[in-house]
């Protein structure tokens, strides 16, 4: 507890500096720090509660709630993608469900809450970011590339074929943060799980192995999520007569 | 034989009435020009003819069959369209020419298509970003022709071109209509161009067909007072 109290000095110094320099973000930094405290403490109690329950259905319910919140966030301010929430929900859920299922089947992960909740949360967070990037990208490209898509339709292309080039660019852009992260992991930064394990006293090699599993897990869940999202996004802009919606 | 027939077509876009009750028949073969000032509904009409848009009311017939009875892919393959804005796909000239044939499993030699539209067959490997406006428009026309359409809808295809390229595109359209037996519907707001290109013409003003016939007859004996005002450039 004393370390936690001491750590507030770090953010206190940061707030003091921005206030002295009159950068205008002191209040926001203070509120954000407070929110971080409240949210992490609250989620700590919630997870403790779920850990104590130890039953898989409860863990799944918690994951489902997390997917719902992530889907609202991923939808963001995207206005012109019909059914954006549904696309985000289905794709994040598919990514997490497939990966968790595979990890349980291959016995990479136990069904204990200690594994399912934190790893599931990591997958949901990464899938959410990829899907949010995808929705944002497809939303802006649809405004610029509408003419090209109609030109493809006029040649007899189905919606999926007309959107093919755009969707390839979208999937690539959505996976870019993950790819970059994987390229520089261990070289530029030590990832969270590995750092956390070492701080908790784990052997560095053991921490590295767990981190490797985490990265492969994230690669799988994020890729599945964005592929499922792209499948639905291809169809979100058209009616049954292969006409672009207004 | 009428390739398109419109009966009582109503079209409303974003709360604006484009057509209230449009009746129109376009003959098969040759080049029909759709002439009219900006906002008269020329582009909207073309978009209805290959079902990029749907009318709110009325009927459209293609080759005497309701247009909605055709499989949408078959219809769009038969009724090609060239847009006013040059919409080339990323990649090379060849990528663009083969896009349509690739969708339909057709074997097409891009060099033959380039030759047909008056471009150097060796240009097939060129990146489309290196093309001039006139060359780009020829590639776009070639791309449309490559899937073997029976009708070609051209929405002001020379709008962004210099006078030399404009004349080349006009000659190309006439050549394609003659050589391939293509029915062409050519949208323009230029009276002289309509006279140069079209075998017959419709004058469209405020969503209504006000004139129909050859350009010579229309200008000699206009039925609507707005036609001459448009021809003199007073209506834009």
PDB file of N, CA and C in Angstrom, chain B residues 35-89:
ATOM      1  N   UNK B  35     -29.121  15.504 -73.906  1.00  0.00           N
ATOM      2  CA  UNK B  35     -28.606  16.873 -73.852  1.00  0.00           C
ATOM      3  C   UNK B  35     -29.446  17.683 -72.872  1.00  0.00           C
ATOM      4  N   UNK B  36     -28.775  18.539 -72.135  1.00  0.00           N
ATOM      5  CA  UNK B  36     -29.539  19.380 -71.216  1.00  0.00           C
ATOM      6  C   UNK B  36     -28.620  20.139 -70.284  1.00  0.00           C
ATOM      7  N   UNK B  37     -29.164  21.183 -69.657  1.00  0.00           N
ATOM      8  CA  UNK B  37     -28.343  21.966 -68.728  1.00  0.00           C
ATOM      9  C   UNK B  37     -28.040  21.182 -67.447  1.00  0.00           C
ATOM     10  N   UNK B  38     -27.127  21.703 -66.642  1.00  0.00           N
ATOM     11  CA  UNK B  38     -26.780  21.056 -65.373  1.00  0.00           C
ATOM     12  C   UNK B  38     -28.022  20.916 -64.505  1.00  0.00           C
ATOM     13  N   UNK B  39     -28.133  19.768 -63.865  1.00  0.00           N
ATOM     14  CA  UNK B  39     -29.259  19.549 -62.946  1.00  0.00           C
ATOM     15  C   UNK B  39     -30.549  19.150 -63.636  1.00  0.00           C
ATOM     16  N   UNK B  40     -30.477  18.839 -64.933  1.00  0.00           N
ATOM     17  CA  UNK B  40     -31.708  18.480 -65.645  1.00  0.00           C
ATOM     18  C   UNK B  40     -32.065  17.004 -65.477  1.00  0.00           C
ATOM     19  N   UNK B  41     -31.155  16.213 -64.911  1.00  0.00           N
ATOM     20  CA  UNK B  41     -31.453  14.792 -64.638  1.00  0.00           C
ATOM     21  C   UNK B  41     -30.759  13.819 -65.572  1.00  0.00           C
ATOM     22  N   UNK B  42     -29.772  14.304 -66.356  1.00  0.00           N
ATOM     23  CA  UNK B  42     -29.118  13.433 -67.342  1.00  0.00           C
ATOM     24  C   UNK B  42     -28.381  12.266 -66.654  1.00  0.00           C
ATOM     25  N   UNK B  43     -27.546  12.606 -65.672  1.00  0.00           N
ATOM     26  CA  UNK B  43     -26.786  11.565 -64.966  1.00  0.00           C
ATOM     27  C   UNK B  43     -27.723  10.645 -64.202  1.00  0.00           C
ATOM     28  N   UNK B  44     -28.735  11.230 -63.571  1.00  0.00           N
ATOM     29  CA  UNK B  44     -29.702  10.419 -62.815  1.00  0.00           C
ATOM     30  C   UNK B  44     -30.384   9.407 -63.731  1.00  0.00           C
ATOM     31  N   UNK B  45     -30.672   9.829 -64.970  1.00  0.00           N
ATOM     32  CA  UNK B  45     -31.313   8.935 -65.929  1.00  0.00           C
ATOM     33  C   UNK B  45     -30.390   7.765 -66.276  1.00  0.00           C
ATOM     34  N   UNK B  46     -29.108   8.079 -66.551  1.00  0.00           N
ATOM     35  CA  UNK B  46     -28.162   7.008 -66.884  1.00  0.00           C
ATOM     36  C   UNK B  46     -28.052   6.004 -65.743  1.00  0.00           C
ATOM     37  N   UNK B  47     -28.019   6.518 -64.513  1.00  0.00           N
ATOM     38  CA  UNK B  47     -27.860   5.634 -63.350  1.00  0.00           C
ATOM     39  C   UNK B  47     -29.045   4.676 -63.193  1.00  0.00           C
ATOM     40  N   UNK B  48     -30.212   5.102 -63.683  1.00  0.00           N
ATOM     41  CA  UNK B  48     -31.377   4.214 -63.631  1.00  0.00           C
ATOM     42  C   UNK B  48     -31.266   3.086 -64.664  1.00  0.00           C
ATOM     43  N   UNK B  49     -30.535   3.371 -65.762  1.00  0.00           N
ATOM     44  CA  UNK B  49     -30.511   2.423 -66.872  1.00  0.00           C
ATOM     45  C   UNK B  49     -29.633   1.196 -66.606  1.00  0.00           C
ATOM     46  N   UNK B  50     -28.706   1.295 -65.654  1.00  0.00           N
ATOM     47  CA  UNK B  50     -28.038   0.033 -65.273  1.00  0.00           C
ATOM     48  C   UNK B  50     -28.219  -0.250 -63.780  1.00  0.00           C
ATOM     49  N   UNK B  51     -29.287   0.308 -63.261  1.00  0.00           N
ATOM     50  CA  UNK B  51     -29.748   0.046 -61.888  1.00  0.00           C
ATOM     51  C   UNK B  51     -28.713   0.366 -60.823  1.00  0.00           C
ATOM     52  N   UNK B  52     -27.980   1.462 -61.025  1.00  0.00           N
ATOM     53  CA  UNK B  52     -27.186   1.959 -59.901  1.00  0.00           C
ATOM     54  C   UNK B  52     -28.131   2.607 -58.902  1.00  0.00           C
ATOM     55  N   UNK B  53     -29.251   3.115 -59.416  1.00  0.00           N
ATOM     56  CA  UNK B  53     -30.311   3.671 -58.571  1.00  0.00           C
ATOM     57  C   UNK B  53     -31.639   3.047 -58.986  1.00  0.00           C
ATOM     58  N   UNK B  54     -32.600   3.139 -58.102  1.00  0.00           N
ATOM     59  CA  UNK B  54     -33.919   2.577 -58.360  1.00  0.00           C
ATOM     60  C   UNK B  54     -34.940   3.719 -58.402  1.00  0.00           C
ATOM     61  N   UNK B  55     -35.877   3.705 -59.354  1.00  0.00           N
ATOM     62  CA  UNK B  55     -36.891   4.770 -59.345  1.00  0.00           C
ATOM     63  C   UNK B  55     -37.868   4.590 -58.187  1.00  0.00           C
ATOM     64  N   UNK B  56     -38.477   5.683 -57.758  1.00  0.00           N
ATOM     65  CA  UNK B  56     -39.470   5.591 -56.681  1.00  0.00           C
ATOM     66  C   UNK B  56     -40.796   5.050 -57.199  1.00  0.00           C
ATOM     67  N   UNK B  57     -41.065   5.323 -58.476  1.00  0.00           N
ATOM     68  CA  UNK B  57     -42.299   4.810 -59.097  1.00  0.00           C
ATOM     69  C   UNK B  57     -42.073   4.706 -60.600  1.00  0.00           C
ATOM     70  N   UNK B  58     -42.970   3.986 -61.281  1.00  0.00           N
ATOM     71  CA  UNK B  58     -42.866   3.851 -62.731  1.00  0.00           C
ATOM     72  C   UNK B  58     -42.121   2.588 -63.132  1.00  0.00           C
ATOM     73  N   UNK B  59     -42.061   2.373 -64.447  1.00  0.00           N
ATOM     74  CA  UNK B  59     -41.434   1.143 -64.964  1.00  0.00           C
ATOM     75  C   UNK B  59     -40.329   1.457 -65.956  1.00  0.00           C
ATOM     76  N   UNK B  60     -39.288   0.644 -65.915  1.00  0.00           N
ATOM     77  CA  UNK B  60     -38.200   0.754 -66.895  1.00  0.00           C
ATOM     78  C   UNK B  60     -38.078  -0.614 -67.569  1.00  0.00           C
ATOM     79  N   UNK B  61     -38.029  -0.597 -68.887  1.00  0.00           N
ATOM     80  CA  UNK B  61     -37.903  -1.837 -69.647  1.00  0.00           C
ATOM     81  C   UNK B  61     -36.581  -1.838 -70.401  1.00  0.00           C
ATOM     82  N   UNK B  62     -35.929  -2.990 -70.391  1.00  0.00           N
ATOM     83  CA  UNK B  62     -34.698  -3.181 -71.173  1.00  0.00           C
ATOM     84  C   UNK B  62     -34.995  -4.288 -72.179  1.00  0.00           C
ATOM     85  N   UNK B  63     -34.858  -3.993 -73.451  1.00  0.00           N
ATOM     86  CA  UNK B  63     -35.214  -4.940 -74.519  1.00  0.00           C
ATOM     87  C   UNK B  63     -36.628  -5.513 -74.312  1.00  0.00           C
ATOM     88  N   UNK B  64     -37.544  -4.612 -73.967  1.00  0.00           N
ATOM     89  CA  UNK B  64     -38.968  -4.943 -73.789  1.00  0.00           C
ATOM     90  C   UNK B  64     -39.281  -5.834 -72.583  1.00  0.00           C
ATOM     91  N   UNK B  65     -38.306  -6.090 -71.749  1.00  0.00           N
ATOM     92  CA  UNK B  65     -38.539  -6.850 -70.510  1.00  0.00           C
ATOM     93  C   UNK B  65     -38.337  -5.895 -69.338  1.00  0.00           C
ATOM     94  N   UNK B  66     -39.121  -6.051 -68.256  1.00  0.00           N
ATOM     95  CA  UNK B  66     -38.883  -5.192 -67.081  1.00  0.00           C
ATOM     96  C   UNK B  66     -37.419  -5.304 -66.649  1.00  0.00           C
ATOM     97  N   UNK B  67     -36.809  -4.167 -66.434  1.00  0.00           N
ATOM     98  CA  UNK B  67     -35.364  -4.181 -66.139  1.00  0.00           C
ATOM     99  C   UNK B  67     -35.068  -4.959 -64.853  1.00  0.00           C
ATOM    100  N   UNK B  68     -36.042  -4.949 -63.922  1.00  0.00           N
ATOM    101  CA  UNK B  68     -35.837  -5.651 -62.648  1.00  0.00           C
ATOM    102  C   UNK B  68     -35.885  -7.166 -62.811  1.00  0.00           C
ATOM    103  N   UNK B  69     -36.348  -7.642 -64.000  1.00  0.00           N
ATOM    104  CA  UNK B  69     -36.415  -9.093 -64.185  1.00  0.00           C
ATOM    105  C   UNK B  69     -35.057  -9.671 -64.585  1.00  0.00           C
ATOM    106  N   UNK B  70     -34.109  -8.789 -64.933  1.00  0.00           N
ATOM    107  CA  UNK B  70     -32.782  -9.271 -65.326  1.00  0.00           C
ATOM    108  C   UNK B  70     -31.916  -9.503 -64.091  1.00  0.00           C
ATOM    109  N   UNK B  71     -31.112 -10.535 -64.146  1.00  0.00           N
ATOM    110  CA  UNK B  71     -30.098 -10.730 -63.110  1.00  0.00           C
ATOM    111  C   UNK B  71     -29.190  -9.495 -63.135  1.00  0.00           C
ATOM    112  N   UNK B  72     -28.935  -8.920 -61.957  1.00  0.00           N
ATOM    113  CA  UNK B  72     -28.242  -7.628 -61.899  1.00  0.00           C
ATOM    114  C   UNK B  72     -26.840  -7.697 -62.534  1.00  0.00           C
ATOM    115  N   UNK B  73     -26.182  -8.827 -62.348  1.00  0.00           N
ATOM    116  CA  UNK B  73     -24.825  -8.966 -62.908  1.00  0.00           C
ATOM    117  C   UNK B  73     -24.881  -9.030 -64.441  1.00  0.00           C
ATOM    118  N   UNK B  74     -25.864  -9.768 -64.940  1.00  0.00           N
ATOM    119  CA  UNK B  74     -26.032  -9.887 -66.391  1.00  0.00           C
ATOM    120  C   UNK B  74     -26.355  -8.511 -66.981  1.00  0.00           C
ATOM    121  N   UNK B  75     -27.252  -7.789 -66.313  1.00  0.00           N
ATOM    122  CA  UNK B  75     -27.660  -6.466 -66.809  1.00  0.00           C
ATOM    123  C   UNK B  75     -26.453  -5.531 -66.876  1.00  0.00           C
ATOM    124  N   UNK B  76     -25.687  -5.488 -65.797  1.00  0.00           N
ATOM    125  CA  UNK B  76     -24.564  -4.542 -65.761  1.00  0.00           C
ATOM    126  C   UNK B  76     -23.434  -4.943 -66.702  1.00  0.00           C
ATOM    127  N   UNK B  77     -23.356  -6.230 -66.988  1.00  0.00           N
ATOM    128  CA  UNK B  77     -22.356  -6.662 -67.970  1.00  0.00           C
ATOM    129  C   UNK B  77     -22.781  -6.241 -69.371  1.00  0.00           C
ATOM    130  N   UNK B  78     -24.088  -6.274 -69.609  1.00  0.00           N
ATOM    131  CA  UNK B  78     -24.593  -5.898 -70.935  1.00  0.00           C
ATOM    132  C   UNK B  78     -24.687  -4.385 -71.104  1.00  0.00           C
ATOM    133  N   UNK B  79     -24.920  -3.694 -69.982  1.00  0.00           N
ATOM    134  CA  UNK B  79     -25.076  -2.231 -70.041  1.00  0.00           C
ATOM    135  C   UNK B  79     -23.904  -1.589 -69.301  1.00  0.00           C
ATOM    136  N   UNK B  80     -22.859  -1.288 -70.033  1.00  0.00           N
ATOM    137  CA  UNK B  80     -21.659  -0.705 -69.429  1.00  0.00           C
ATOM    138  C   UNK B  80     -21.834   0.782 -69.183  1.00  0.00           C
ATOM    139  N   UNK B  81     -20.985   1.314 -68.308  1.00  0.00           N
ATOM    140  CA  UNK B  81     -21.111   2.742 -68.014  1.00  0.00           C
ATOM    141  C   UNK B  81     -19.736   3.384 -67.846  1.00  0.00           C
ATOM    142  N   UNK B  82     -19.617   4.577 -68.399  1.00  0.00           N
ATOM    143  CA  UNK B  82     -18.399   5.387 -68.254  1.00  0.00           C
ATOM    144  C   UNK B  82     -18.791   6.671 -67.532  1.00  0.00           C
ATOM    145  N   UNK B  83     -18.116   6.936 -66.423  1.00  0.00           N
ATOM    146  CA  UNK B  83     -18.495   8.081 -65.584  1.00  0.00           C
ATOM    147  C   UNK B  83     -17.774   9.360 -66.021  1.00  0.00           C
ATOM    148  N   UNK B  84     -18.356  10.466 -65.588  1.00  0.00           N
ATOM    149  CA  UNK B  84     -17.765  11.775 -65.865  1.00  0.00           C
ATOM    150  C   UNK B  84     -16.400  11.890 -65.174  1.00  0.00           C
ATOM    151  N   UNK B  85     -16.362  11.452 -63.888  1.00  0.00           N
ATOM    152  CA  UNK B  85     -15.094  11.487 -63.159  1.00  0.00           C
ATOM    153  C   UNK B  85     -14.307  10.235 -63.532  1.00  0.00           C
ATOM    154  N   UNK B  86     -13.032  10.410 -63.842  1.00  0.00           N
ATOM    155  CA  UNK B  86     -12.238   9.266 -64.299  1.00  0.00           C
ATOM    156  C   UNK B  86     -11.884   8.366 -63.126  1.00  0.00           C
ATOM    157  N   UNK B  87     -12.558   7.229 -63.055  1.00  0.00           N
ATOM    158  CA  UNK B  87     -12.362   6.309 -61.937  1.00  0.00           C
ATOM    159  C   UNK B  87     -11.562   5.096 -62.388  1.00  0.00           C
ATOM    160  N   UNK B  88     -10.239   5.238 -62.351  1.00  0.00           N
ATOM    161  CA  UNK B  88      -9.386   4.093 -62.681  1.00  0.00           C
ATOM    162  C   UNK B  88      -9.036   3.350 -61.400  1.00  0.00           C
ATOM    163  N   UNK B  89      -8.891   2.032 -61.506  1.00  0.00           N
ATOM    164  CA  UNK B  89      -8.485   1.247 -60.339  1.00  0.00           C
ATOM    165  C   UNK B  89      -6.963   1.345 -60.203  1.00  0.00           C
TER     166      UNK B  89
END
